[in-house]
Coordinates of C-alpha atoms in Angstrom, one line a residue:
Chain A
X147 CA 0.0 0.0 0.0
X148 CA 1.4 3.4 -1.0
X149 CA 2.2 5.8 1.8
X150 CA -0.4 8.5 2.5
X151 CA 2.3 10.7 4.1
X152 CA 3.7 12.2 1.0
X153 CA 3.3 15.5 -0.9
X154 CA 1.3 13.7 -3.5
X155 CA -1.6 13.2 -1.0
X156 CA -3.6 16.4 -1.0
X157 CA -4.9 15.7 2.6
X158 CA -1.3 15.4 3.8
X159 CA -0.3 18.6 2.0
X160 CA -3.2 20.6 3.6
X161 CA -2.4 19.1 7.0
X162 CA 1.3 20.1 6.6
X163 CA 0.4 23.6 5.6
X164 CA -2.3 24.4 8.3
X165 CA -0.4 22.5 11.0
X166 CA 2.7 24.6 10.3
X167 CA 0.6 27.8 10.4
X168 CA -0.8 26.7 13.8
X169 CA 2.7 26.1 15.1
X170 CA 4.1 29.5 13.9
X171 CA 1.1 31.2 15.5
X172 CA 1.7 29.4 18.8
X173 CA 5.4 30.3 18.7
X174 CA 4.4 33.9 18.1
X175 CA 2.9 34.0 21.7
X176 CA 6.4 33.6 23.1
X177 CA 7.5 36.6 21.3
X178 CA 4.5 38.6 22.4
X179 CA 5.2 37.6 26.0
X180 CA 8.8 38.9 25.6
X181 CA 7.5 42.2 24.1
X182 CA 5.2 42.7 27.1
X183 CA 7.8 41.7 29.7
X184 CA 10.3 44.1 28.3
X185 CA 7.7 46.8 27.7
X186 CA 6.4 46.7 31.2
X187 CA 9.7 45.7 33.0
X188 CA 7.9 42.7 34.3
X189 CA 10.2 39.7 34.6
X190 CA 9.8 36.5 36.5
X191 CA 13.5 35.8 36.9
X192 CA 15.8 38.1 38.9
X193 CA 18.6 37.7 36.3
X194 CA 16.3 39.1 33.6
X195 CA 15.1 42.0 35.7
X196 CA 18.7 42.9 36.5
X197 CA 19.7 42.7 32.8
X198 CA 17.0 45.3 32.0
X199 CA 17.8 47.5 35.0
X200 CA 14.7 46.5 37.0
X201 CA 15.1 46.0 40.7
X202 CA 12.4 43.3 41.4
X203 CA 10.6 40.5 39.6
X204 CA 6.9 41.2 38.9
X205 CA 4.6 38.2 38.6
X206 CA 1.3 40.0 38.3
X207 CA 1.6 42.3 35.3
X208 CA -1.9 41.9 33.8
X209 CA -0.8 42.3 30.2
X210 CA 1.9 39.6 30.6
X211 CA -0.5 37.3 32.5
X212 CA -3.1 37.6 29.8
X213 CA -0.7 36.6 27.0
X214 CA 0.5 33.7 29.2
X215 CA -3.0 32.4 29.7
X216 CA -3.6 32.8 26.0
X217 CA -0.4 30.9 25.2
X218 CA -1.3 28.1 27.7
X219 CA -4.7 27.7 26.0
X220 CA -2.7 27.1 22.8
X221 CA -0.6 24.5 24.5
X222 CA -3.8 22.7 25.6
X223 CA -5.2 22.6 22.0
X224 CA -2.6 22.9 19.3
X225 CA -0.4 19.9 20.1
X226 CA -3.6 17.8 20.4
X227 CA -4.7 19.0 17.0
X228 CA -1.2 18.2 15.5
X229 CA -1.3 14.7 16.8
X230 CA -4.9 14.1 15.6
X231 CA -3.9 15.4 12.2
X232 CA -1.2 12.7 11.8
X233 CA -3.8 10.0 12.6
X234 CA -6.5 11.7 10.5
X235 CA -4.3 11.5 7.4
X236 CA -4.1 7.7 7.9
X237 CA -7.9 7.2 7.7
X238 CA -7.8 8.8 4.2
X239 CA -10.7 11.3 4.5
X240 CA -12.2 13.1 1.5
X241 CA -9.7 15.9 0.8
X242 CA -12.2 18.7 0.9
X243 CA -13.6 17.5 4.2
X244 CA -10.1 17.3 5.7
X245 CA -9.2 20.7 4.3
X246 CA -12.2 22.3 6.0
X247 CA -11.4 20.6 9.3
X248 CA -7.9 22.1 9.1
X249 CA -9.0 25.5 8.0
X250 CA -11.7 25.8 10.6
X251 CA -9.4 24.7 13.4
X252 CA -6.7 27.2 12.4
X253 CA -9.1 30.0 11.8
X254 CA -10.8 29.3 15.2
X255 CA -7.5 29.4 17.0
X256 CA -6.5 32.7 15.4
X257 CA -9.9 34.1 16.4
X258 CA -9.3 32.8 19.9
X259 CA -5.9 34.5 20.2
X260 CA -7.0 37.8 18.8
X261 CA -10.1 38.1 20.9
X262 CA -8.2 36.9 24.0
X263 CA -5.7 39.8 23.6
X264 CA -8.6 42.3 23.0
X265 CA -10.8 40.9 25.8
X266 CA -13.5 40.2 23.4
X267 CA -16.2 37.8 24.6
X268 CA -18.1 35.8 23.4
X269 CA -15.7 35.7 20.4
X270 CA -12.9 34.1 22.4
X271 CA -15.3 31.4 23.8
X272 CA -16.6 30.8 20.3
X273 CA -13.1 30.4 18.9
X274 CA -12.3 27.9 21.7
X275 CA -15.4 25.9 21.3
X276 CA -15.2 25.7 17.5
X277 CA -11.6 24.5 17.7
X278 CA -12.6 21.8 20.2
X279 CA -15.6 20.6 18.1
X280 CA -13.3 20.3 15.0
X281 CA -10.9 18.2 17.0
X282 CA -13.7 16.0 18.4
X283 CA -15.0 15.5 14.8
X284 CA -11.5 14.3 13.8
X285 CA -11.2 12.1 16.9
X286 CA -14.6 10.5 16.3
X287 CA -13.7 9.7 12.7
X288 CA -10.3 8.2 13.8
X289 CA -11.9 6.1 16.6
X290 CA -14.6 4.7 14.3
X291 CA -12.0 3.8 11.7
X292 CA -9.8 2.0 14.2
X293 CA -12.4 0.0 16.1
X294 CA -14.1 -1.4 13.0
Chain B
X224 CA 9.3 -0.8 1.7
X225 CA 5.6 -0.6 2.5
X226 CA 4.5 2.1 4.8
X227 CA 4.0 1.1 8.4
X228 CA 1.6 4.1 8.9
X229 CA -1.5 2.5 7.5
X230 CA -4.6 0.9 9.0
X231 CA -3.3 -2.5 7.8
X232 CA -0.6 -2.3 10.4
X233 CA -2.0 -3.5 13.8
X234 CA 0.6 -1.5 15.7
X235 CA -0.4 1.7 14.0
X236 CA -4.1 1.0 14.5
X237 CA -3.6 0.5 18.3
X238 CA -1.5 3.7 18.4
X239 CA -4.3 5.6 16.6
X240 CA -7.0 4.3 18.9
X241 CA -5.2 4.8 22.3
X242 CA -3.5 8.0 21.2
X243 CA -7.0 9.5 20.3
X244 CA -8.4 8.3 23.6
X245 CA -5.6 10.1 25.4
X246 CA -6.2 13.3 23.5
X247 CA -10.0 13.2 24.2
X248 CA -9.3 12.6 27.9
X249 CA -6.8 15.6 27.9
X250 CA -9.3 17.9 26.1
X251 CA -11.9 16.9 28.8
X252 CA -9.8 18.7 31.4
X253 CA -10.6 22.0 29.7
X254 CA -14.3 21.3 30.0
X255 CA -13.9 20.3 33.7
X256 CA -12.0 23.6 34.3
X257 CA -14.9 25.5 32.7
X258 CA -17.5 23.7 34.9
X259 CA -15.6 24.5 38.1
X260 CA -15.0 28.1 37.0
X261 CA -18.7 28.7 36.3
X262 CA -19.8 26.7 39.3
X263 CA -17.6 28.7 41.7
X264 CA -17.7 32.0 39.9
X265 CA -13.9 31.9 39.7
X266 CA -12.7 33.5 36.5
X267 CA -9.2 34.7 35.7
X268 CA -10.3 37.3 33.1
X269 CA -12.4 40.3 34.1
X270 CA -14.5 40.0 30.9
X271 CA -15.5 36.4 31.9
X272 CA -16.3 37.4 35.5
X273 CA -18.5 40.3 34.1
X274 CA -20.3 37.9 31.7
X275 CA -21.3 35.7 34.6
X276 CA -22.2 38.6 36.9
X277 CA -19.2 38.3 39.2
X278 CA -17.4 41.4 40.4
X279 CA -13.8 40.3 40.6
X280 CA -11.5 37.8 39.1
X281 CA -10.5 34.9 41.5
X282 CA -7.2 33.2 41.0
X283 CA -7.1 31.0 44.0
X284 CA -10.2 28.8 43.8
X285 CA -8.7 25.5 45.0
X286 CA -11.1 23.3 42.9
X287 CA -10.1 25.3 39.8
X288 CA -6.4 25.2 40.6
X289 CA -6.4 21.5 41.2
X290 CA -7.9 20.7 37.8
X291 CA -5.5 23.2 36.2
X292 CA -2.5 21.4 37.9
X293 CA -4.0 18.1 36.7
X294 CA -4.4 19.4 33.1
X295 CA -0.8 20.8 33.2
X296 CA 0.5 17.4 34.2
X297 CA -1.3 16.0 31.1
X298 CA 0.4 18.6 28.9
X299 CA 3.8 17.5 30.3
X300 CA 3.1 13.8 29.4
X301 CA 0.5 13.2 26.7
X302 CA 2.1 15.2 23.8
X303 CA 5.4 13.5 24.6
X304 CA 3.7 10.1 24.4
X305 CA 2.0 11.0 21.1
X306 CA 5.3 11.9 19.6
X307 CA 7.0 8.8 20.9
X308 CA 4.1 6.7 19.5
X309 CA 4.8 8.0 15.9
X310 CA 8.4 7.0 16.2
X311 CA 7.6 3.7 18.0
X312 CA 5.5 2.6 15.0
X313 CA 8.5 3.0 12.7
X314 CA 10.7 0.6 14.7
X315 CA 8.0 -2.1 14.0
X316 CA 7.6 -3.6 17.4
X317 CA 5.8 -6.8 18.1
X318 CA 2.1 -5.9 18.0
X319 CA 1.2 -7.3 21.4
X320 CA 4.1 -5.5 23.1
X321 CA 3.1 -2.2 21.5
X322 CA -0.5 -2.7 22.4
X323 CA 0.4 -3.2 26.0
X324 CA 2.6 -0.1 26.1
X325 CA -0.3 2.0 24.7
X326 CA -2.9 0.4 27.0
X327 CA -0.8 0.8 30.1
X328 CA 0.1 4.4 29.3
X329 CA -3.6 5.4 28.7
X330 CA -4.8 3.5 31.8
X331 CA -2.1 5.1 34.0
X332 CA -3.1 8.6 32.8
X333 CA -6.7 7.9 33.5
X334 CA -5.8 6.6 37.0
X335 CA -3.6 9.8 37.4
X336 CA -6.5 12.1 36.5
X337 CA -9.1 10.4 38.6
X338 CA -6.9 10.1 41.7
X339 CA -5.7 13.8 41.3
X340 CA -9.3 15.0 41.3
X341 CA -10.1 12.8 44.3
X342 CA -6.9 13.7 46.2
X343 CA -6.0 10.0 46.3
X344 CA -2.3 9.4 47.0
X345 CA -0.3 7.2 46.4
X346 CA -2.6 6.3 43.4
X347 CA -1.9 9.6 41.6
X348 CA 1.8 9.1 42.1
X349 CA 1.7 5.5 40.8
X350 CA -0.3 6.6 37.7
X351 CA 2.3 9.3 37.0
X352 CA 5.3 7.0 37.5
X353 CA 3.8 4.1 35.5
X354 CA 3.1 6.4 32.6
X355 CA 6.6 7.7 32.7
X356 CA 8.1 4.2 32.8
X357 CA 6.0 3.2 29.8
X358 CA 7.3 6.3 27.8
X359 CA 10.9 5.6 28.8
X360 CA 10.5 2.0 27.6
X361 CA 9.3 3.3 24.2
X362 CA 12.1 5.9 24.2
X363 CA 14.8 3.3 25.0
X364 CA 13.6 1.0 22.2
X365 CA 13.6 3.9 19.7
X366 CA 17.0 5.1 20.7
X367 CA 18.5 1.6 20.4
X368 CA 16.9 1.1 16.9
X369 CA 18.2 4.4 15.6
X370 CA 21.8 4.3 16.9
X371 CA 22.5 0.8 15.6
Chain C
X70 CA 6.0 6.2 -3.9
X71 CA 8.0 4.6 -1.1
X72 CA 7.4 5.8 2.4
X73 CA 9.9 8.3 3.8
X74 CA 8.9 7.3 7.4
X75 CA 11.2 4.2 7.7
X76 CA 14.5 3.4 9.3
X77 CA 16.0 3.3 5.8
X78 CA 15.6 7.1 5.4
X79 CA 18.5 8.8 7.2
X80 CA 16.5 12.0 7.7
X81 CA 13.8 10.0 9.5
X82 CA 16.4 8.1 11.6
X83 CA 18.0 11.4 12.8
X84 CA 14.6 12.9 13.5
X85 CA 13.7 9.8 15.6
X86 CA 17.0 9.9 17.5
X87 CA 17.0 13.7 18.3
X88 CA 13.3 13.9 18.8
X89 CA 13.5 11.1 21.4
X90 CA 16.4 12.8 23.1
X91 CA 14.4 16.0 23.4
X92 CA 11.4 14.1 24.9
X93 CA 13.6 12.4 27.5
X94 CA 15.2 15.7 28.4
X95 CA 11.7 17.3 28.8
X96 CA 10.5 14.4 30.9
X97 CA 13.5 14.9 33.1
X98 CA 12.1 18.3 34.2
X99 CA 9.3 16.5 36.0
X100 CA 11.7 14.5 38.0
X101 CA 13.8 17.6 38.9
X102 CA 10.6 19.3 40.0
X103 CA 9.9 16.3 42.3
X104 CA 13.4 16.4 43.7
X105 CA 13.1 20.1 44.6
X106 CA 9.5 19.7 46.0
X107 CA 10.6 16.9 48.3
X108 CA 14.0 18.6 49.1
X109 CA 12.3 21.8 50.1
X110 CA 9.1 20.4 51.5
X111 CA 7.2 22.5 49.0
X112 CA 4.1 20.9 47.7
X113 CA 1.1 22.3 45.9
X114 CA -1.3 19.6 47.0
X115 CA -2.3 19.2 50.7
X116 CA -2.3 15.4 50.3
X117 CA 1.4 15.5 49.1
X118 CA 2.4 17.8 52.0
X119 CA 0.7 15.5 54.5
X120 CA 2.4 12.4 53.0
X121 CA 5.8 14.1 53.6
X122 CA 4.9 15.4 57.1
X123 CA 4.6 19.0 56.0
X124 CA 1.8 21.1 57.5
X125 CA 1.0 23.5 54.6
X126 CA 1.2 23.7 50.9
X127 CA 3.9 26.1 49.6
X128 CA 3.4 27.7 46.2
X129 CA 6.3 30.2 46.2
X130 CA 9.4 28.0 46.6
X131 CA 11.8 29.8 44.2
X132 CA 13.7 26.7 43.3
X133 CA 10.5 24.8 42.4
X134 CA 9.1 27.8 40.5
X135 CA 12.2 28.1 38.5
X136 CA 12.2 24.5 37.3
X137 CA 8.5 24.9 36.6
X138 CA 9.1 27.9 34.4
X139 CA 11.9 26.0 32.7
X140 CA 9.6 23.0 32.1
X141 CA 6.8 25.2 30.8
X142 CA 9.3 26.8 28.3
X143 CA 10.0 23.2 27.1
X144 CA 6.2 22.6 26.6
X145 CA 6.0 25.7 24.5
X146 CA 8.8 24.6 22.2
X147 CA 9.5 20.8 22.2
X148 CA 6.0 19.5 21.1
X149 CA 6.1 22.2 18.3
X150 CA 9.5 20.9 17.2
X151 CA 8.3 17.3 17.3
X152 CA 5.3 18.1 15.0
X153 CA 7.4 20.2 12.6
X154 CA 9.9 17.2 12.5
X155 CA 7.2 14.9 11.2
X156 CA 6.3 17.3 8.4
X157 CA 9.9 18.1 7.7
X158 CA 10.7 14.5 6.9
X159 CA 7.9 14.6 4.2
X160 CA 9.6 17.4 2.3
X161 CA 12.6 15.1 1.9
X162 CA 15.4 17.6 2.9
X163 CA 19.1 16.9 2.3
X164 CA 20.1 14.5 5.1
X165 CA 23.0 16.6 6.4
X166 CA 20.8 19.8 6.4
X167 CA 18.1 18.0 8.4
X168 CA 20.6 16.5 10.8
X169 CA 22.0 19.9 11.6
X170 CA 18.6 21.3 12.2
X171 CA 17.8 18.5 14.7
X172 CA 21.2 18.7 16.3
X173 CA 21.1 22.5 16.7
X174 CA 17.6 22.4 18.1
X175 CA 18.3 19.8 20.7
X176 CA 21.6 21.4 21.7
X177 CA 20.0 24.8 22.0
X178 CA 17.3 23.3 24.3
X179 CA 19.8 21.6 26.5
X180 CA 21.7 24.9 26.7
X181 CA 18.4 26.7 27.6
X182 CA 17.6 24.2 30.4
X183 CA 21.1 24.2 32.0
X184 CA 21.5 28.0 31.9
X185 CA 17.9 28.5 33.2
X186 CA 18.7 26.3 36.2
X187 CA 22.0 28.2 36.8
X188 CA 20.4 31.6 36.2
X189 CA 22.9 32.2 33.4
X190 CA 21.9 35.0 31.0
X191 CA 22.4 35.7 28.1
X192 CA 23.0 32.0 27.6
X193 CA 19.4 31.0 28.4
X194 CA 18.1 33.7 26.0
X195 CA 20.5 32.5 23.2
X196 CA 19.4 28.9 23.7
X197 CA 15.8 29.9 23.4
X198 CA 16.3 32.1 20.3
X199 CA 18.5 29.6 18.5
X200 CA 15.8 26.9 19.1
X201 CA 13.1 29.2 17.7
X202 CA 15.2 30.1 14.6
X203 CA 15.7 26.4 13.9
X204 CA 12.0 25.8 14.1
X205 CA 11.2 28.8 11.9
X206 CA 13.7 27.5 9.3
X207 CA 11.9 24.1 9.3
X208 CA 8.5 25.8 9.2
X209 CA 9.6 28.0 6.2
X210 CA 10.8 25.1 4.3
X211 CA 7.6 23.1 4.9
X212 CA 5.3 26.1 4.0
X213 CA 7.2 26.7 0.7
X214 CA 7.0 23.0 -0.2
X215 CA 3.3 22.9 0.4
X216 CA 2.1 26.0 -1.3
X217 CA 4.0 25.4 -4.5

């Protein structure tokens, strides 16, 4: 049986593209945290505070804590999506169905991130829920393909 | 060489099944956090507190903090297991040996989660350690297959 | 097309080796946390404190908090690298180029971990940035292979 994990499989190609976009977005949170830490002089390590001429660590800068909560929510969702994606490719779904799962997931996570930073509810909640539903749809299809 | 990453390889099928179960369990922690946040009126974002008619954020609700620690422990273990699983399939282990690695890992994580929520030691510790030993067994087999 | 995800593909073998090393290093952080918790009598769960004869939980032990920040930084980076690695194998890079990406990433993360524990800046920052650049190089190559 030919491998499904090649650039000649359109499902794999769309997974590779959207999966990488999700990873780059997630990594962007680390840089945003750095920008807010330096901008507010709010460091959690004494050696960082010292390097930027700040006397004390500051663990309750609201702007930093918000981006950290935002980033943690990514860690709770994006690695799970990436692992589901690998398995989803193996069950050989219809390419357009797979493409829309990947697109909706990545779009929902971008919506979550932006609305978290801007304190926009219920948009952040909708972004989170839509991403979860997309993952559960993938999970359900994988489970039913593996227990039959 | 035929691909090992297909539904005709029993090792891959059992990885896909147990990996997906682990992901669904991990995602469940987010919902449990939501239930406890709403139930206790304990929100970390002012916009969430406001939406539920609560005046202030509350960062020290013990029930919420417990499920968050429980979830974080999943994040420290389950993505690592999922990545090891992909590599473990490639070294083509005996199907029954692989199946028991996956089963024991997922069972140990469910035991960890349940006993964390119920404050049951040493069961939580045993769940954690057994999961780690399972991963280290997979890691050892992968390392020895790749350096030879 | 033959599968690239086999032990006969040198790129896959080096990904499997360095990926597993990164996972084992990341799992090591959990054990270091345990050592510091037990050593300092600093537990976040009352049932753990009780088991070690400590009266109260302690959430601000600096040695424990440092290793937890260190571990969280791994969670922000290593699962992302592992997922990128799977996709990177599919674009069939030159083996020596791939090998150096994997080597530099893992080395940079070990440098990050050690210098975080020893409070050594700018070495921790350099470790973090070099790891990120390596991932963005892999991400860029994947994106350009999938949109063409």
